[in-house]
Amino acid sequence: MSVEGGEEHGPTRAWRADENGDDDPSADPLADPEEQRVLLSTLDSFRQYRRQSHYNTTHRRRQNLYALPPHHRNVLTAPPFSLLDHLSAVDEAIDSNADIADAIFARGLASFNIDDLPASAQHDPATLPRLDRRWLRDRSQASA
């Protein structure tokens, strides 16, 4: 929330004021469907960070490790390589970064007055387009 001229404005009000400080709804970049698509796509990237990072970074490497012949796997999991310890440390780093990504996602939803995604929709790939359509419909009804 920013305070300008002693008046509090919500997070989406900053771009709606013209140079005189008057409301200018035409200046709202989220009135453009392309801007909405980009915003929702960006927020969705933060939402998917944890799952995608674990899969692309450590899950596949563990699968490849266990696909090796036992002798090679034993060499890689023993010191000095200790590959499993290294992968566990990478998992912890991903989780730490994902906590930040989750906070950015939640704040982004709140900043643009988007309802949180229902838990059942978290793994549904069609969620983003539905959310985009619902948000567009709600914004057009609010401005009418």
XYZ file of N, CA and C in Angstrom:
432
model
N 0.843 -1.171 0.000
C 0.000 0.000 0.000
C 0.892 1.238 0.000
N 0.590 2.154 -0.861
C 1.365 3.383 -0.896
C 0.495 4.529 -0.425
N 1.142 5.528 0.116
C 0.418 6.703 0.584
C 0.883 7.885 -0.242
N -0.053 8.482 -0.974
C 0.249 9.663 -1.773
C -0.747 10.746 -1.399
N -0.261 11.900 -1.060
C -1.146 13.002 -0.709
C -2.005 12.687 0.500
N -1.476 11.856 1.435
C -2.216 11.526 2.640
C -3.311 10.493 2.409
N -3.416 9.975 1.212
C -4.466 9.034 0.870
C -3.855 7.660 0.628
N -4.461 6.608 1.180
C -3.951 5.263 0.944
C -4.551 4.723 -0.335
N -3.715 4.057 -1.114
C -4.168 3.428 -2.346
C -3.823 1.955 -2.287
N -4.707 1.123 -2.805
C -4.440 -0.308 -2.891
C -3.348 -0.567 -3.907
N -2.876 -1.802 -3.992
C -1.750 -2.112 -4.870
C -2.043 -1.891 -6.347
N -3.299 -1.963 -6.774
C -3.596 -1.805 -8.195
C -3.939 -0.370 -8.555
N -3.923 0.550 -7.617
C -4.321 1.925 -7.892
C -3.178 2.782 -8.409
N -1.946 2.387 -8.215
C -0.812 3.243 -8.557
C -0.802 3.629 -10.027
N -1.137 2.726 -10.945
C -1.063 3.048 -12.366
C -2.326 3.698 -12.885
N -3.346 3.826 -12.058
C -4.617 4.340 -12.537
C -4.738 5.849 -12.401
N -3.750 6.486 -11.867
C -3.817 7.940 -11.719
C -3.061 8.594 -12.866
N -3.659 9.648 -13.443
C -2.958 10.374 -14.498
C -2.006 11.380 -13.861
N -1.396 12.242 -14.676
C -0.397 13.172 -14.139
C -0.972 14.157 -13.125
N -2.292 14.382 -13.128
C -2.925 15.277 -12.155
C -3.376 14.533 -10.902
N -3.154 13.226 -10.872
C -3.569 12.446 -9.712
C -5.003 11.967 -9.814
N -5.673 12.245 -10.948
C -7.051 11.805 -11.137
C -7.060 10.379 -11.678
N -8.128 9.657 -11.360
C -8.254 8.296 -11.871
C -8.373 8.299 -13.385
N -7.659 7.403 -14.024
C -7.708 7.248 -15.472
C -7.800 5.757 -15.772
N -9.042 5.212 -15.844
C -9.196 3.774 -16.059
C -8.557 3.282 -17.350
N -8.420 4.138 -18.355
C -7.817 3.695 -19.609
C -6.321 3.432 -19.449
N -5.720 3.926 -18.362
C -4.290 3.723 -18.122
C -4.004 2.384 -17.448
N -5.030 1.624 -17.120
C -4.858 0.340 -16.447
C -4.288 -0.681 -17.427
N -3.029 -1.107 -17.247
C -2.449 -2.064 -18.194
C -3.160 -3.414 -18.170
N -3.859 -3.724 -17.083
C -4.533 -5.013 -17.001
C -5.850 -5.023 -17.759
N -6.216 -3.884 -18.349
C -7.388 -3.862 -19.219
C -7.071 -4.574 -20.528
N -5.809 -4.727 -20.840
C -5.363 -5.395 -22.059
C -5.303 -6.907 -21.810
N -6.035 -7.708 -22.594
C -6.021 -9.165 -22.393
C -4.622 -9.773 -22.500
N -3.772 -9.217 -23.346
C -2.407 -9.736 -23.471
C -1.629 -9.518 -22.171
N -1.806 -8.349 -21.547
C -1.148 -8.076 -20.257
C -1.649 -9.046 -19.194
N -2.944 -9.329 -19.199
C -3.503 -10.279 -18.240
C -2.901 -11.663 -18.454
N -2.786 -12.084 -19.724
C -2.224 -13.393 -20.032
C -0.782 -13.492 -19.534
N -0.013 -12.436 -19.771
C 1.388 -12.429 -19.342
C 1.480 -12.467 -17.816
N 0.647 -11.681 -17.131
C 0.654 -11.670 -15.671
C 0.322 -13.052 -15.118
N -0.754 -13.648 -15.611
C -1.152 -14.956 -15.102
C -0.122 -16.029 -15.438
N 0.490 -15.924 -16.589
C 1.544 -16.870 -16.960
C 2.743 -16.740 -16.021
N 3.094 -15.510 -15.693
C 4.211 -15.268 -14.773
C 3.898 -15.822 -13.389
N 2.696 -15.536 -12.889
C 2.310 -16.053 -11.575
C 2.300 -17.582 -11.585
N 1.843 -18.164 -12.679
C 1.809 -19.620 -12.778
C 3.218 -20.217 -12.740
N 4.189 -19.501 -13.279
C 5.580 -19.974 -13.225
C 6.059 -20.081 -11.782
N 5.711 -19.091 -10.961
C 6.086 -19.155 -9.545
C 5.359 -20.308 -8.855
N 4.094 -20.533 -9.231
C 3.312 -21.613 -8.626
C 3.935 -22.975 -8.940
N 4.459 -23.152 -10.129
C 4.981 -24.447 -10.557
C 6.461 -24.657 -10.231
N 7.116 -23.663 -9.678
C 8.569 -23.729 -9.484
C 9.014 -24.976 -8.715
N 8.403 -25.241 -7.576
C 8.861 -26.344 -6.713
C 8.799 -27.679 -7.458
N 7.645 -27.986 -7.994
C 7.454 -29.278 -8.656
C 8.372 -29.417 -9.867
N 8.414 -28.398 -10.698
C 9.226 -28.473 -11.912
C 10.721 -28.537 -11.591
N 11.153 -27.773 -10.609
C 12.576 -27.762 -10.260
C 13.024 -29.099 -9.694
N 12.217 -29.665 -8.802
C 12.577 -30.979 -8.260
C 12.627 -32.015 -9.376
N 11.641 -31.981 -10.249
C 11.608 -32.978 -11.325
C 12.794 -32.804 -12.268
N 13.016 -31.583 -12.731
C 14.062 -31.351 -13.733
C 15.473 -31.427 -13.169
N 15.636 -31.153 -11.892
C 16.980 -31.082 -11.331
C 17.401 -32.359 -10.624
N 16.632 -32.840 -9.683
C 17.111 -33.976 -8.889
C 16.401 -35.290 -9.190
N 15.125 -35.252 -9.479
C 14.386 -36.500 -9.704
C 14.979 -37.294 -10.869
N 15.187 -36.626 -11.982
C 15.741 -37.324 -13.152
C 17.162 -37.805 -12.891
N 17.939 -37.044 -12.151
C 19.310 -37.478 -11.852
C 19.304 -38.712 -10.945
N 18.375 -38.735 -9.991
C 18.264 -39.932 -9.143
C 17.848 -41.140 -9.982
N 16.899 -40.934 -10.882
C 16.492 -42.040 -11.754
C 17.675 -42.551 -12.573
N 18.445 -41.636 -13.117
C 19.620 -42.036 -13.905
C 20.640 -42.766 -13.039
N 20.815 -42.302 -11.807
C 21.758 -42.951 -10.896
C 21.332 -44.393 -10.625
N 20.050 -44.602 -10.327
C 19.579 -45.946 -10.005
C 19.501 -46.846 -11.235
N 19.565 -46.270 -12.425
C 19.579 -47.070 -13.656
C 20.979 -47.600 -13.966
N 21.987 -47.066 -13.286
C 23.368 -47.513 -13.514
C 23.582 -48.914 -12.943
N 24.569 -49.617 -13.439
C 24.937 -50.898 -12.822
C 25.359 -50.656 -11.365
N 25.112 -51.619 -10.490
C 25.404 -51.430 -9.061
C 26.826 -50.951 -8.767
N 27.805 -51.460 -9.481
C 29.192 -51.051 -9.217
C 29.364 -49.546 -9.457
N 28.866 -49.052 -10.554
C 28.991 -47.614 -10.859
C 28.204 -46.768 -9.858
N 27.026 -47.247 -9.494
C 26.206 -46.523 -8.516
C 26.933 -46.438 -7.181
N 27.572 -47.532 -6.754
C 28.303 -47.532 -5.484
C 29.464 -46.545 -5.509
N 30.150 -46.446 -6.631
C 31.264 -45.495 -6.753
C 30.745 -44.067 -6.601
N 29.624 -43.764 -7.238
C 29.100 -42.390 -7.215
C 28.455 -42.004 -5.884
N 27.955 -42.983 -5.141
C 27.301 -42.646 -3.873
C 28.263 -42.653 -2.689
N 29.446 -43.194 -2.875
C 30.445 -43.222 -1.798
C 31.342 -41.987 -1.902
N 32.017 -41.630 -0.765
C 32.978 -40.521 -0.847
C 34.062 -40.861 -1.859
N 34.590 -39.949 -2.531
C 34.488 -38.498 -2.387
C 33.312 -37.887 -3.154
N 32.596 -38.687 -3.962
C 31.518 -38.106 -4.760
C 30.256 -37.863 -3.937
N 29.816 -38.839 -3.182
C 28.622 -38.737 -2.335
C 27.467 -38.056 -3.075
N 27.135 -38.593 -4.220
C 26.137 -37.964 -5.081
C 24.775 -37.830 -4.405
N 24.359 -38.811 -3.624
C 23.057 -38.716 -2.953
C 23.028 -37.571 -1.946
N 24.130 -37.365 -1.231
C 24.197 -36.230 -0.304
C 24.108 -34.913 -1.070
N 24.788 -34.870 -2.196
C 24.754 -33.665 -3.031
C 23.332 -33.406 -3.538
N 22.644 -34.446 -4.000
C 21.274 -34.278 -4.489
C 20.330 -33.855 -3.367
N 20.556 -34.361 -2.164
C 19.734 -33.941 -1.019
C 19.952 -32.469 -0.698
N 21.195 -32.012 -0.788
C 21.484 -30.590 -0.555
C 20.827 -29.721 -1.629
N 20.835 -30.193 -2.861
C 20.173 -29.453 -3.945
C 18.669 -29.398 -3.687
N 18.077 -30.511 -3.229
C 16.647 -30.525 -2.892
C 16.320 -29.486 -1.823
N 17.173 -29.391 -0.804
C 16.946 -28.399 0.253
C 17.025 -26.976 -0.296
N 17.967 -26.725 -1.190
C 18.087 -25.394 -1.796
C 16.861 -25.078 -2.656
N 16.386 -26.063 -3.400
C 15.178 -25.864 -4.211
C 13.995 -25.547 -3.308
N 13.861 -26.277 -2.201
C 12.757 -26.013 -1.274
C 12.836 -24.611 -0.695
N 14.037 -24.168 -0.377
C 14.210 -22.811 0.145
C 13.789 -21.772 -0.898
N 14.233 -21.957 -2.133
C 13.835 -21.043 -3.206
C 12.339 -21.135 -3.483
N 11.786 -22.341 -3.390
C 10.363 -22.533 -3.660
C 9.503 -21.844 -2.610
N 9.983 -21.769 -1.367
C 9.242 -21.024 -0.343
C 9.105 -19.561 -0.754
N 10.165 -19.010 -1.314
C 10.123 -17.625 -1.797
C 9.174 -17.521 -2.989
N 9.244 -18.473 -3.913
C 8.357 -18.465 -5.083
C 6.895 -18.574 -4.658
N 6.611 -19.400 -3.646
C 5.242 -19.518 -3.141
C 4.754 -18.194 -2.561
N 5.635 -17.503 -1.842
C 5.267 -16.201 -1.271
C 5.019 -15.172 -2.374
N 5.848 -15.195 -3.417
C 5.649 -14.275 -4.546
C 4.321 -14.580 -5.227
N 4.021 -15.851 -5.413
C 2.760 -16.251 -6.041
C 1.570 -15.757 -5.217
N 1.606 -16.005 -3.913
C 0.495 -15.588 -3.052
C 0.342 -14.069 -3.051
N 1.449 -13.351 -2.983
C 1.392 -11.886 -2.981
C 0.899 -11.361 -4.329
N 1.307 -12.020 -5.408
C 0.838 -11.618 -6.732
C -0.662 -11.776 -6.868
N -1.193 -12.894 -6.372
C -2.642 -13.088 -6.410
C -3.351 -11.997 -5.619
N -2.840 -11.723 -4.423
C -3.466 -10.704 -3.580
C -3.340 -9.314 -4.196
N -2.200 -9.011 -4.782
C -1.974 -7.681 -5.347
C -2.929 -7.362 -6.485
N -3.302 -8.386 -7.225
C -4.177 -8.158 -8.370
C -5.594 -8.651 -8.110
N -5.922 -8.833 -6.829
C -7.271 -9.232 -6.419
C -7.749 -10.493 -7.133
N -6.867 -11.475 -7.217
C -7.211 -12.758 -7.820
C -7.424 -13.735 -6.680
N -8.558 -14.431 -6.710
C -8.801 -15.444 -5.686
C -7.764 -16.542 -5.819
N -7.384 -17.125 -4.686
C -6.423 -18.225 -4.703
C -7.014 -19.392 -5.478
N -6.151 -20.163 -6.096
C -6.607 -21.325 -6.842
C -7.099 -22.379 -5.867
N -8.209 -23.050 -6.174
C -8.656 -24.133 -5.300
C -7.623 -25.255 -5.285
N -7.533 -25.958 -4.182
C -6.535 -27.027 -4.045
C -6.706 -28.083 -5.130
N -7.933 -28.355 -5.526
C -8.163 -29.374 -6.553
C -7.637 -28.939 -7.910
N -7.450 -27.643 -8.112
C -6.996 -27.141 -9.410
C -5.485 -26.972 -9.465
N -4.784 -27.207 -8.386
C -3.351 -26.953 -8.349
C -2.578 -27.770 -9.382
N -3.047 -28.962 -9.724
C -2.313 -29.802 -10.671
C -3.019 -29.905 -12.016
N -4.038 -29.094 -12.222
C -4.806 -29.129 -13.460
C -4.183 -28.171 -14.463
N -3.664 -28.670 -15.601
C -3.018 -27.777 -16.568
C -3.981 -26.783 -17.196
N -5.292 -27.041 -17.114
C -6.265 -26.115 -17.692
C -6.633 -25.002 -16.720
N -6.054 -24.999 -15.520
C -6.397 -24.006 -14.508
C -6.097 -22.587 -14.963
N -4.934 -22.364 -15.535
C -4.539 -21.012 -15.921
C -5.507 -20.390 -16.923
N -5.872 -21.065 -18.022
C -6.835 -20.446 -18.936
C -8.184 -20.167 -18.278
N -8.649 -21.078 -17.401
C -9.922 -20.842 -16.710
C -9.816 -19.643 -15.792
N -8.705 -19.551 -15.055
C -8.485 -18.416 -14.169
C -8.444 -17.121 -14.970
N -7.782 -17.146 -16.109
C -7.697 -15.977 -16.983
C -9.090 -15.543 -17.434
N -9.915 -16.488 -17.897
C -11.273 -16.145 -18.349
C -12.113 -15.612 -17.199
N -12.019 -16.261 -16.021
C -12.810 -15.820 -14.874
C -12.401 -14.422 -14.446
N -11.099 -14.158 -14.423
C -10.605 -12.853 -14.012
C -11.054 -11.777 -14.998
N -10.984 -12.076 -16.288
C -11.426 -11.135 -17.315
C -12.911 -10.839 -17.150
N -13.729 -11.881 -16.930
C -15.169 -11.711 -16.743
C -15.452 -10.861 -15.506
N -14.781 -11.163 -14.390
C -15.003 -10.402 -13.158
C -14.619 -8.940 -13.326
N -13.510 -8.668 -14.009
C -13.064 -7.280 -14.215
C -14.033 -6.527 -15.115
N -14.564 -7.189 -16.152
C -15.483 -6.490 -17.051
C -16.812 -6.228 -16.353
N -17.256 -7.145 -15.486
C -18.488 -6.920 -14.737
C -18.306 -5.803 -13.717
N -17.133 -5.715 -13.121
C -16.872 -4.675 -12.120
C -16.817 -3.294 -12.761
N -16.330 -3.214 -13.996
C -16.225 -1.903 -14.641
C -17.542 -1.474 -15.277
N -18.488 -2.404 -15.425
C -19.783 -2.061 -16.046
C -20.717 -1.397 -15.066
